[in-house]
Amino acid sequence: MKKPEILAPVGDWGTLSAAIKAGADAVYFGIEQINMRSASARNFKLTELNKVMETLHKNKVKGYLTLNTLIYDHELERVESILKEVKKSKVDAVIATDAAIIQLCNENNIEVHISTQLSVSNYESLKFYAKFSPRIVLARECTIEQIKNIKNKIKENNLNYNGREIELETFIHGSLCVAYSGRCFMSQFHNRISANRGQCLQECRRKYKIIDEEDPRREFILEGEQVMSPKDLCSLPILDKLIEVGIDVFKIEGRAKGPEYVYTVTKAYKDALTLIENNEFTEKNVLKLLNELEKVYNRGFTTNFFLGTPTNDSWTKFYGSIASETKEKIGTVHRFYPKLSVVEISMEQHEINEGELIAFTGDITGFYKTKVKDIWVNEKSAKKASKGDDVTIKIKEKVRKGDQVFKIKEQKKEFSKFEIHKPFKQSKKKGMI
């Protein structure tokens, strides 16, 4: 089987660099307006599109532009102007939901991928969209068996788009929405701004009261329960099974997340593919990768619908992230000395001690984490540096002036280790990928 494409989310230059450094095969991103993260995530400007694609192609990474909201008549002219830039910039594909955008892409010979927002969950539906696109992003509610059945029918019927076999893309990691394939109207009802237009206010993440209509004095808050807030999808423990059914593209959610999230998650799944390829996808190695995933933003983990209908354990009991690591900003890179591999940091707040973990983020650096060694303050060896100090530290990777510097702090675990779902079996097939 061919190795699946790892598709990472990016929203700015820092996350784009992090995705490239982590080994993403492709990235997806938005520009201002007309995408499902237009309000909640970073987005590039249309004028940056050419530079984005040049950077990606220079690093042999594909780039897909999300134009995946519903649109109205008055926006068609705007869409057409965007697609002109898409063509000029050699964007590899557009991810779309609205039939108008799909049709415009076809008319302009621009590859288009069918968004998960269209909830394709059966072969007949997929066969219809295959008239317009070589790749379908399946509904998030599909099980492994359902995906296997769809893939088998694609092969049996030689279903293709202009001679190219139809590809299946699925989300494998990241935040989940309580609504079917993310098509929610809570923000529209409560605030008159639509989640289907990229303006979700995450109403489902809040706590709610139950009020007795006959006696309004009786009201209850469901303590400790976010009743409409699911845990995050994490399919790493069953990644070998997803490969076996023939999924072509593994997509990571997270265009609103930072460089540390994009780097850590992308690298974990790339490493998992290597383990599977080398027949080393053991429970011990999977737990190591899960430990890395737990360090960045998450609400707890679930395999969602892949193994069947989720249980009550798939709902998070916490608001916000329960990552096992957090970061606090301590300063900014003032200078980097490449011959010495030494960085000079202007300490703006807090302190750092020898042996602690620090991280650097920046437009070109992306994300880099390392342990503090060889601290020098005012040209004297030291064990720690404090606010106001200009400190130099020896590091292994290149960073840049202006990069942000953070101290990484380990959080006390408040949730149980994500259980590897049974049956968990190491694949016996050598050279599966």
Tab-separated table of C-alpha atoms in Angstrom:
chain	number	residue	atom	x	y	z
A	1	MET	CA	0.000	0.000	0.000
A	2	LYS	CA	1.126	3.541	-0.635
A	3	LYS	CA	2.054	5.730	2.300
A	4	PRO	CA	-0.850	8.040	3.255
A	5	GLU	CA	-0.399	11.788	2.958
A	6	ILE	CA	-0.115	13.630	6.268
A	7	LEU	CA	-2.107	16.864	5.916
A	8	ALA	CA	-1.376	19.489	8.586
A	9	PRO	CA	-3.266	22.688	9.526
A	10	VAL	CA	-1.547	26.075	9.273
A	11	GLY	CA	-2.718	29.629	9.826
A	12	ASP	CA	0.380	31.821	9.749
A	13	TRP	CA	4.082	31.701	8.934
A	14	GLY	CA	5.023	30.187	12.296
A	15	THR	CA	2.652	27.239	11.981
A	16	LEU	CA	3.574	26.820	8.311
A	17	SER	CA	7.262	26.525	9.229
A	18	ALA	CA	6.390	24.130	12.066
A	19	ALA	CA	4.434	21.870	9.698
A	20	ILE	CA	7.291	21.766	7.193
A	21	LYS	CA	9.847	21.021	9.925
A	22	ALA	CA	7.670	18.203	11.309
A	23	GLY	CA	7.508	16.498	7.912
A	24	ALA	CA	3.998	17.301	6.665
A	25	ASP	CA	3.343	16.129	3.119
A	26	ALA	CA	0.748	18.855	2.605
A	27	VAL	CA	-0.890	21.703	4.523
A	28	TYR	CA	-4.273	23.393	4.359
A	29	PHE	CA	-4.863	27.028	5.195
A	30	GLY	CA	-7.316	29.879	4.809
A	31	ILE	CA	-7.187	33.460	3.698
A	32	GLU	CA	-9.288	36.277	5.126
A	33	GLN	CA	-13.014	35.425	4.818
A	34	ILE	CA	-14.813	32.520	3.122
A	35	ASN	CA	-13.378	29.713	5.231
A	36	MET	CA	-14.552	27.764	8.253
A	37	ARG	CA	-11.976	29.377	10.553
A	38	SER	CA	-12.300	32.949	9.330
A	39	ALA	CA	-13.154	34.196	12.827
A	40	SER	CA	-11.444	31.735	15.174
A	41	ALA	CA	-8.066	31.177	13.517
A	42	ARG	CA	-5.167	32.989	11.956
A	43	ASN	CA	-5.447	33.409	8.210
A	44	PHE	CA	-3.074	34.551	5.497
A	45	LYS	CA	-3.755	37.601	3.353
A	46	LEU	CA	-4.567	37.109	-0.310
A	47	THR	CA	-1.436	39.105	-1.165
A	48	GLU	CA	0.651	36.459	0.663
A	49	LEU	CA	-0.718	33.548	-1.352
A	50	ASN	CA	2.076	33.479	-3.912
A	51	LYS	CA	4.789	33.547	-1.231
A	52	VAL	CA	3.020	30.806	0.733
A	53	MET	CA	2.946	28.484	-2.264
A	54	GLU	CA	6.545	29.287	-3.241
A	55	THR	CA	7.670	28.401	0.292
A	56	LEU	CA	5.689	25.150	0.307
A	57	HIS	CA	6.790	23.973	-3.130
A	58	LYS	CA	10.409	24.844	-2.360
A	59	ASN	CA	10.127	22.372	0.530
A	60	LYS	CA	8.236	19.809	-1.601
A	61	VAL	CA	5.028	20.280	0.386
A	62	LYS	CA	1.599	20.699	-1.221
A	63	GLY	CA	-0.765	23.514	-0.261
A	64	TYR	CA	-4.573	23.426	-0.212
A	65	LEU	CA	-6.671	26.562	0.221
A	66	THR	CA	-9.893	26.316	2.234
A	67	LEU	CA	-12.860	28.075	0.644
A	68	ASN	CA	-15.217	25.822	2.540
A	69	THR	CA	-18.111	27.978	3.760
A	70	LEU	CA	-21.529	28.531	2.282
A	71	ILE	CA	-21.600	31.687	0.155
A	72	TYR	CA	-24.192	34.179	-1.089
A	73	ASP	CA	-24.683	35.827	-4.490
A	74	HIS	CA	-22.977	39.056	-3.478
A	75	GLU	CA	-19.802	37.093	-2.664
A	76	LEU	CA	-19.364	35.374	-6.015
A	77	GLU	CA	-17.297	38.213	-7.452
A	78	ARG	CA	-14.974	37.970	-4.442
A	79	VAL	CA	-14.650	34.205	-4.935
A	80	GLU	CA	-13.805	34.642	-8.608
A	81	SER	CA	-11.040	37.130	-7.773
A	82	ILE	CA	-9.616	34.714	-5.197
A	83	LEU	CA	-9.625	31.864	-7.700
A	84	LYS	CA	-7.658	34.005	-10.166
A	85	GLU	CA	-4.934	34.325	-7.521
A	86	VAL	CA	-5.214	30.598	-6.757
A	87	LYS	CA	-4.453	29.864	-10.394
A	88	LYS	CA	-1.538	32.312	-10.551
A	89	SER	CA	-0.027	31.079	-7.290
A	90	LYS	CA	-0.233	27.405	-8.298
A	91	VAL	CA	-2.266	26.349	-5.270
A	92	ASP	CA	-2.467	22.551	-5.434
A	93	ALA	CA	-6.188	22.371	-4.642
A	94	VAL	CA	-9.146	24.217	-3.150
A	95	ILE	CA	-11.221	22.599	-0.385
A	96	ALA	CA	-14.858	23.529	-0.982
A	97	THR	CA	-18.385	22.975	0.314
A	98	ASP	CA	-20.565	25.286	-1.761
A	99	ALA	CA	-21.552	23.960	-5.198
A	100	ALA	CA	-20.833	27.370	-6.739
A	101	ILE	CA	-17.188	27.215	-5.694
A	102	ILE	CA	-16.904	23.589	-6.814
A	103	GLN	CA	-18.327	24.535	-10.221
A	104	LEU	CA	-16.080	27.611	-10.565
A	105	CYS	CA	-13.011	25.493	-9.768
A	106	ASN	CA	-14.017	22.994	-12.462
A	107	GLU	CA	-14.562	25.776	-15.003
A	108	ASN	CA	-11.136	27.251	-14.244
A	109	ASN	CA	-9.321	23.896	-14.232
A	110	ILE	CA	-8.471	24.185	-10.522
A	111	GLU	CA	-8.376	20.954	-8.536
A	112	VAL	CA	-11.077	20.928	-5.879
A	113	HIS	CA	-11.484	18.646	-2.866
A	114	ILE	CA	-14.945	17.988	-1.396
A	115	SER	CA	-15.091	19.208	2.214
A	116	THR	CA	-16.245	17.117	5.166
A	117	GLN	CA	-19.030	19.720	5.533
A	118	LEU	CA	-20.892	17.908	2.727
A	119	SER	CA	-21.116	14.812	4.970
A	120	VAL	CA	-20.229	12.174	2.378
A	121	SER	CA	-20.816	8.904	4.208
A	122	ASN	CA	-21.790	6.368	1.510
A	123	TYR	CA	-20.634	5.207	-1.907
A	124	GLU	CA	-23.550	6.613	-3.935
A	125	SER	CA	-22.979	10.094	-2.527
A	126	LEU	CA	-19.257	9.777	-3.188
A	127	LYS	CA	-19.954	8.624	-6.749
A	128	PHE	CA	-21.929	11.812	-7.366
A	129	TYR	CA	-19.154	14.124	-6.124
A	130	ALA	CA	-16.545	12.123	-8.050
A	131	LYS	CA	-17.876	13.881	-11.172
A	132	PHE	CA	-16.294	17.081	-9.855
A	133	SER	CA	-13.354	16.070	-7.673
A	134	PRO	CA	-10.566	13.503	-7.299
A	135	ARG	CA	-10.645	13.645	-3.495
A	136	ILE	CA	-13.480	13.402	-0.985
A	137	VAL	CA	-13.115	14.303	2.699
A	138	LEU	CA	-15.459	11.824	4.374
A	139	ALA	CA	-17.939	12.673	7.114
A	140	ARG	CA	-16.334	12.404	10.548
A	141	GLU	CA	-19.059	9.982	11.614
A	142	CYS	CA	-17.911	7.108	9.371
A	143	THR	CA	-16.650	3.903	10.976
A	144	ILE	CA	-13.631	1.942	9.780
A	145	GLU	CA	-15.937	-0.730	8.329
A	146	GLN	CA	-17.966	1.848	6.419
A	147	ILE	CA	-14.800	3.417	5.012
A	148	LYS	CA	-13.521	-0.014	4.019
A	149	ASN	CA	-16.763	-0.726	2.177
A	150	ILE	CA	-16.589	2.606	0.302
A	151	LYS	CA	-12.949	2.010	-0.647
A	152	ASN	CA	-13.700	-1.488	-1.902
A	153	LYS	CA	-16.497	-0.183	-4.120
A	154	ILE	CA	-14.212	2.502	-5.544
A	155	LYS	CA	-11.780	-0.203	-6.619
A	156	GLU	CA	-14.456	-2.663	-7.814
A	157	ASN	CA	-16.059	-0.014	-10.020
A	158	ASN	CA	-12.803	1.664	-11.034
A	159	LEU	CA	-14.278	4.988	-9.918
A	160	ASN	CA	-12.038	7.799	-11.081
A	161	TYR	CA	-11.854	11.475	-11.931
A	162	ASN	CA	-10.134	12.086	-15.268
A	163	GLY	CA	-8.310	8.779	-14.951
A	164	ARG	CA	-7.235	9.341	-11.326
A	165	GLU	CA	-8.645	6.929	-8.746
A	166	ILE	CA	-10.841	8.714	-6.229
A	167	GLU	CA	-8.970	9.414	-2.999
A	168	LEU	CA	-10.440	9.260	0.512
A	169	GLU	CA	-9.424	11.771	3.163
A	170	THR	CA	-10.345	11.530	6.844
A	171	PHE	CA	-9.659	13.554	9.965
A	172	ILE	CA	-7.424	11.592	12.317
A	173	HIS	CA	-6.718	14.064	15.133
A	174	GLY	CA	-8.037	17.220	16.760
A	175	SER	CA	-11.118	18.956	18.101
A	176	LEU	CA	-14.558	17.511	17.410
A	177	CYS	CA	-17.929	19.196	17.049
A	178	VAL	CA	-21.117	17.861	18.612
A	179	ALA	CA	-23.019	18.640	15.374
A	180	TYR	CA	-22.990	16.237	12.430
A	181	SER	CA	-19.778	16.909	10.484
A	182	GLY	CA	-19.578	20.290	12.176
A	183	ARG	CA	-22.780	21.727	10.694
A	184	CYS	CA	-24.013	23.583	13.757
A	185	PHE	CA	-26.529	26.417	14.167
A	186	MET	CA	-26.103	27.288	17.856
A	187	SER	CA	-24.055	30.423	17.191
A	188	GLN	CA	-26.585	31.469	14.554
A	189	PHE	CA	-29.545	31.032	16.910
A	190	HIS	CA	-27.890	32.714	19.900
A	191	ASN	CA	-25.810	35.444	18.268
A	192	ARG	CA	-26.927	35.706	14.627
A	193	ILE	CA	-23.481	34.699	13.360
A	194	SER	CA	-23.133	31.361	11.623
A	195	ALA	CA	-20.685	28.575	12.359
A	196	ASN	CA	-21.245	27.516	8.764
A	197	ARG	CA	-19.756	30.840	7.751
A	198	GLY	CA	-16.620	30.389	9.856
A	199	GLN	CA	-17.898	32.360	12.879
A	200	CYS	CA	-18.446	29.642	15.510
A	201	LEU	CA	-18.391	30.928	19.104
A	202	GLN	CA	-18.179	27.380	20.517
A	203	GLU	CA	-21.499	27.574	22.341
A	204	CYS	CA	-21.284	23.827	22.920
A	205	ARG	CA	-18.191	24.191	25.127
A	206	ARG	CA	-20.107	26.064	27.838
A	207	LYS	CA	-21.838	24.805	30.960
A	208	TYR	CA	-25.632	24.831	30.938
A	209	LYS	CA	-28.389	24.803	33.553
A	210	ILE	CA	-31.467	22.597	33.661
A	211	ILE	CA	-34.522	24.580	34.799
A	212	ASP	CA	-37.847	23.114	35.902
A	213	GLU	CA	-40.419	24.904	33.712
A	214	GLU	CA	-43.204	24.384	36.261
A	215	ASP	CA	-41.073	25.682	39.114
A	216	PRO	CA	-38.295	28.025	37.863
A	217	ARG	CA	-36.797	28.080	41.359
A	218	ARG	CA	-35.588	24.547	40.692
A	219	GLU	CA	-32.474	24.739	38.555
A	220	PHE	CA	-29.448	22.483	38.315
A	221	ILE	CA	-25.950	22.848	36.913
A	222	LEU	CA	-24.424	19.623	35.672
A	223	GLU	CA	-21.271	19.829	37.749
A	224	GLY	CA	-18.062	18.812	36.036
A	225	GLU	CA	-19.785	17.949	32.772
A	226	GLN	CA	-19.554	19.760	29.452
A	227	VAL	CA	-22.643	18.021	28.112
A	228	MET	CA	-22.147	19.022	24.461
A	229	SER	CA	-18.340	19.140	24.389
A	230	PRO	CA	-16.671	15.993	23.042
A	231	LYS	CA	-13.104	14.954	23.703
A	232	ASP	CA	-10.566	15.389	20.919
A	233	LEU	CA	-10.165	12.814	18.186
A	234	CYS	CA	-6.977	10.757	18.454
A	235	SER	CA	-6.661	7.822	16.075
A	236	LEU	CA	-2.962	7.137	16.605
A	237	PRO	CA	-3.498	3.808	18.437
A	238	ILE	CA	-5.506	2.480	15.469
A	239	LEU	CA	-3.520	4.132	12.687
A	240	ASP	CA	-2.455	0.774	11.249
A	241	LYS	CA	-6.112	-0.185	10.868
A	242	LEU	CA	-6.875	3.058	9.013
A	243	ILE	CA	-4.014	2.279	6.632
A	244	GLU	CA	-5.340	-1.240	6.062
A	245	VAL	CA	-8.702	0.045	4.834
A	246	GLY	CA	-6.952	2.250	2.282
A	247	ILE	CA	-7.431	5.833	3.465
A	248	ASP	CA	-5.273	8.035	1.240
A	249	VAL	CA	-4.978	11.209	3.332
A	250	PHE	CA	-4.733	11.630	7.106
A	251	LYS	CA	-5.927	15.110	8.082
A	252	ILE	CA	-5.091	16.887	11.338
A	253	GLU	CA	-7.521	19.491	12.704
A	254	GLY	CA	-6.149	22.673	14.262
A	255	ARG	CA	-5.940	25.840	12.165
A	256	ALA	CA	-6.569	27.845	15.345
A	257	LYS	CA	-3.703	26.152	17.204
A	258	GLY	CA	-0.107	27.368	17.624
A	259	PRO	CA	3.233	26.162	16.209
A	260	GLU	CA	3.922	23.784	19.120
A	261	TYR	CA	0.636	21.975	18.460
A	262	VAL	CA	1.146	21.726	14.696
A	263	TYR	CA	4.737	20.507	15.076
A	264	THR	CA	4.069	17.990	17.861
A	265	VAL	CA	0.971	16.390	16.343
A	266	THR	CA	2.304	16.269	12.780
A	267	LYS	CA	5.593	14.713	13.909
A	268	ALA	CA	3.826	12.138	16.094
A	269	TYR	CA	1.760	10.856	13.171
A	270	LYS	CA	4.745	10.918	10.786
A	271	ASP	CA	6.701	8.892	13.348
A	272	ALA	CA	3.771	6.482	13.680
A	273	LEU	CA	3.789	5.854	9.918
A	274	THR	CA	7.498	5.076	10.096
A	275	LEU	CA	6.883	2.627	12.956
A	276	ILE	CA	4.174	0.880	10.937
A	277	GLU	CA	6.418	0.748	7.877
A	278	ASN	CA	9.214	-0.832	9.957
A	279	ASN	CA	6.854	-3.252	11.703
A	280	GLU	CA	7.566	-1.552	15.045
A	281	PHE	CA	4.068	-0.279	15.829
A	282	THR	CA	4.037	-1.786	19.318
A	283	GLU	CA	1.988	-0.762	22.327
A	284	LYS	CA	5.136	0.577	24.010
A	285	ASN	CA	6.010	2.813	21.055
A	286	VAL	CA	2.419	3.989	20.673
A	287	LEU	CA	2.311	5.030	24.332
A	288	LYS	CA	5.454	7.115	23.807
A	289	LEU	CA	3.788	8.986	20.964
A	290	LEU	CA	0.571	9.413	22.949
A	291	ASN	CA	2.626	10.949	25.731
A	292	GLU	CA	3.883	13.532	23.244
A	293	LEU	CA	0.345	14.264	22.014
A	294	GLU	CA	-0.842	14.798	25.582
A	295	LYS	CA	1.706	17.597	26.007
A	296	VAL	CA	-0.117	19.966	23.653
A	297	TYR	CA	-3.662	21.319	23.572
A	298	ASN	CA	-6.308	18.636	24.088
A	299	ARG	CA	-9.553	17.947	25.935
A	300	GLY	CA	-8.810	14.274	26.444
A	301	PHE	CA	-8.860	11.713	23.641
A	302	THR	CA	-11.377	9.499	21.878
A	303	THR	CA	-11.405	7.462	18.658
A	304	ASN	CA	-14.818	9.021	17.895
A	305	PHE	CA	-16.855	6.881	15.435
A	306	PHE	CA	-13.989	4.870	13.929
A	307	LEU	CA	-14.641	1.827	16.134
A	308	GLY	CA	-18.415	2.313	16.301
A	309	THR	CA	-20.771	4.668	18.108
A	310	PRO	CA	-18.881	6.593	20.843
A	311	THR	CA	-19.721	5.892	24.479
A	312	ASN	CA	-20.529	8.329	27.280
A	313	ASP	CA	-16.783	8.393	28.011
A	314	SER	CA	-16.302	10.451	24.833
A	315	TRP	CA	-17.462	13.689	26.539
A	316	THR	CA	-14.899	15.916	28.200
A	317	LYS	CA	-15.291	16.859	31.861
A	318	PHE	CA	-13.072	19.921	31.572
A	319	TYR	CA	-13.279	23.369	30.021
A	320	GLY	CA	-10.339	24.277	27.809
A	321	SER	CA	-7.119	22.320	27.466
A	322	ILE	CA	-5.826	19.604	29.761
A	323	ALA	CA	-2.417	19.412	28.092
A	324	SER	CA	0.313	17.898	30.265
A	325	GLU	CA	2.609	20.799	29.343
A	326	THR	CA	1.951	24.531	29.312
A	327	LYS	CA	4.171	27.420	28.293
A	328	GLU	CA	4.779	30.885	29.691
A	329	LYS	CA	6.627	33.563	27.777
A	330	ILE	CA	9.982	34.546	29.280
A	331	GLY	CA	11.573	36.675	26.577
A	332	THR	CA	12.645	37.331	23.018
A	333	VAL	CA	15.660	36.275	20.966
A	334	HIS	CA	18.023	39.241	20.680
A	335	ARG	CA	20.713	37.553	18.603
A	336	PHE	CA	21.846	34.137	17.370
A	337	TYR	CA	25.509	33.262	16.799
A	338	PRO	CA	25.557	30.468	14.175
A	339	LYS	CA	29.269	29.591	14.465
A	340	LEU	CA	28.941	29.052	18.205
A	341	SER	CA	25.318	27.785	18.160
A	342	VAL	CA	24.577	30.230	20.955
A	343	VAL	CA	21.400	32.272	21.412
A	344	GLU	CA	21.142	35.553	23.306
A	345	ILE	CA	17.779	36.055	25.008
A	346	SER	CA	16.390	39.245	26.502
A	347	MET	CA	14.552	38.111	29.634
A	348	GLU	CA	11.257	40.004	29.885
A	349	GLN	CA	9.567	38.131	32.734
A	350	HIS	CA	9.904	35.149	35.076
A	351	GLU	CA	13.137	33.175	35.275
A	352	ILE	CA	14.788	30.096	33.785
A	353	ASN	CA	16.959	27.541	35.529
A	354	GLU	CA	19.521	25.112	34.221
A	355	GLY	CA	17.865	21.834	33.232
A	356	GLU	CA	14.447	23.362	32.459
A	357	LEU	CA	12.753	23.092	29.064
A	358	ILE	CA	12.363	26.140	26.863
A	359	ALA	CA	10.776	26.592	23.424
A	360	PHE	CA	11.247	29.022	20.561
A	361	THR	CA	8.562	30.037	18.062
A	362	GLY	CA	8.857	32.274	15.023
A	363	ASP	CA	7.799	32.754	11.413
A	364	ILE	CA	10.830	30.877	10.049
A	365	THR	CA	11.858	28.884	13.124
A	366	GLY	CA	8.390	27.387	13.501
A	367	PHE	CA	8.794	25.495	16.775
A	368	TYR	CA	11.913	24.301	18.582
A	369	LYS	CA	12.093	22.852	22.112
A	370	THR	CA	15.272	22.169	24.053
A	371	LYS	CA	16.679	21.742	27.557
A	372	VAL	CA	18.563	24.681	29.080
A	373	LYS	CA	22.320	24.083	29.339
A	374	ASP	CA	25.353	26.333	29.797
A	375	ILE	CA	23.659	29.503	31.046
A	376	TRP	CA	25.730	32.688	30.866
A	377	VAL	CA	24.582	35.999	32.388
A	378	ASN	CA	26.727	39.119	31.938
A	379	GLU	CA	29.471	36.900	30.487
A	380	LYS	CA	29.583	34.801	33.659
A	381	SER	CA	28.475	31.171	34.050
A	382	ALA	CA	25.219	30.919	35.996
A	383	LYS	CA	22.607	28.428	37.145
A	384	LYS	CA	19.645	30.669	36.369
A	385	ALA	CA	18.581	33.890	34.647
A	386	SER	CA	15.900	36.335	35.778
A	387	LYS	CA	13.766	39.158	34.430
A	388	GLY	CA	15.929	41.945	32.993
A	389	ASP	CA	18.929	39.718	32.257
A	390	ASP	CA	20.533	39.267	28.851
A	391	VAL	CA	21.278	35.571	28.905
A	392	THR	CA	23.141	33.356	26.445
A	393	ILE	CA	22.443	29.635	26.073
A	394	LYS	CA	23.990	27.000	23.819
A	395	ILE	CA	21.421	25.267	21.575
A	396	LYS	CA	21.516	22.844	18.655
A	397	GLU	CA	19.132	24.404	16.130
A	398	LYS	CA	19.156	27.800	14.480
A	399	VAL	CA	16.712	30.398	15.805
A	400	ARG	CA	16.141	33.988	14.677
A	401	LYS	CA	16.133	37.481	16.113
A	402	GLY	CA	12.626	38.321	17.320
A	403	ASP	CA	11.616	34.709	18.009
A	404	GLN	CA	9.463	34.338	21.124
A	405	VAL	CA	10.931	32.284	23.977
A	406	PHE	CA	8.804	30.268	26.409
A	407	LYS	CA	9.438	28.175	29.494
A	408	ILE	CA	7.739	24.798	29.324
A	409	LYS	CA	6.023	23.751	32.534
A	410	GLU	CA	4.765	20.269	33.273
A	411	GLN	CA	1.190	20.167	34.514
A	412	LYS	CA	-0.134	17.796	37.113
A	413	LYS	CA	-2.171	15.166	35.287
A	414	GLU	CA	-5.898	15.497	35.946
A	415	PHE	CA	-7.127	12.766	33.645
A	416	SER	CA	-6.424	9.114	33.084
A	417	LYS	CA	-4.051	7.910	30.392
A	418	PHE	CA	-5.798	7.468	27.046
A	419	GLU	CA	-6.514	3.773	26.891
A	420	ILE	CA	-5.387	1.950	23.775
A	421	HIS	CA	-8.552	0.465	22.363
A	422	LYS	CA	-8.894	-3.268	22.043
A	423	PRO	CA	-8.317	-5.124	19.925
A	424	PHE	CA	-4.867	-3.545	19.583
A	425	LYS	CA	-2.573	-5.656	17.469
A	426	GLN	CA	0.790	-4.970	15.946
A	427	SER	CA	0.503	-5.484	12.205
A	428	LYS	CA	2.150	-8.678	11.012
A	429	LYS	CA	2.391	-7.447	7.440
A	430	LYS	CA	5.856	-6.261	6.573
A	431	GLY	CA	6.079	-3.423	4.107
A	432	MET	CA	2.424	-2.487	4.650
A	433	ILE	CA	3.147	1.028	3.493
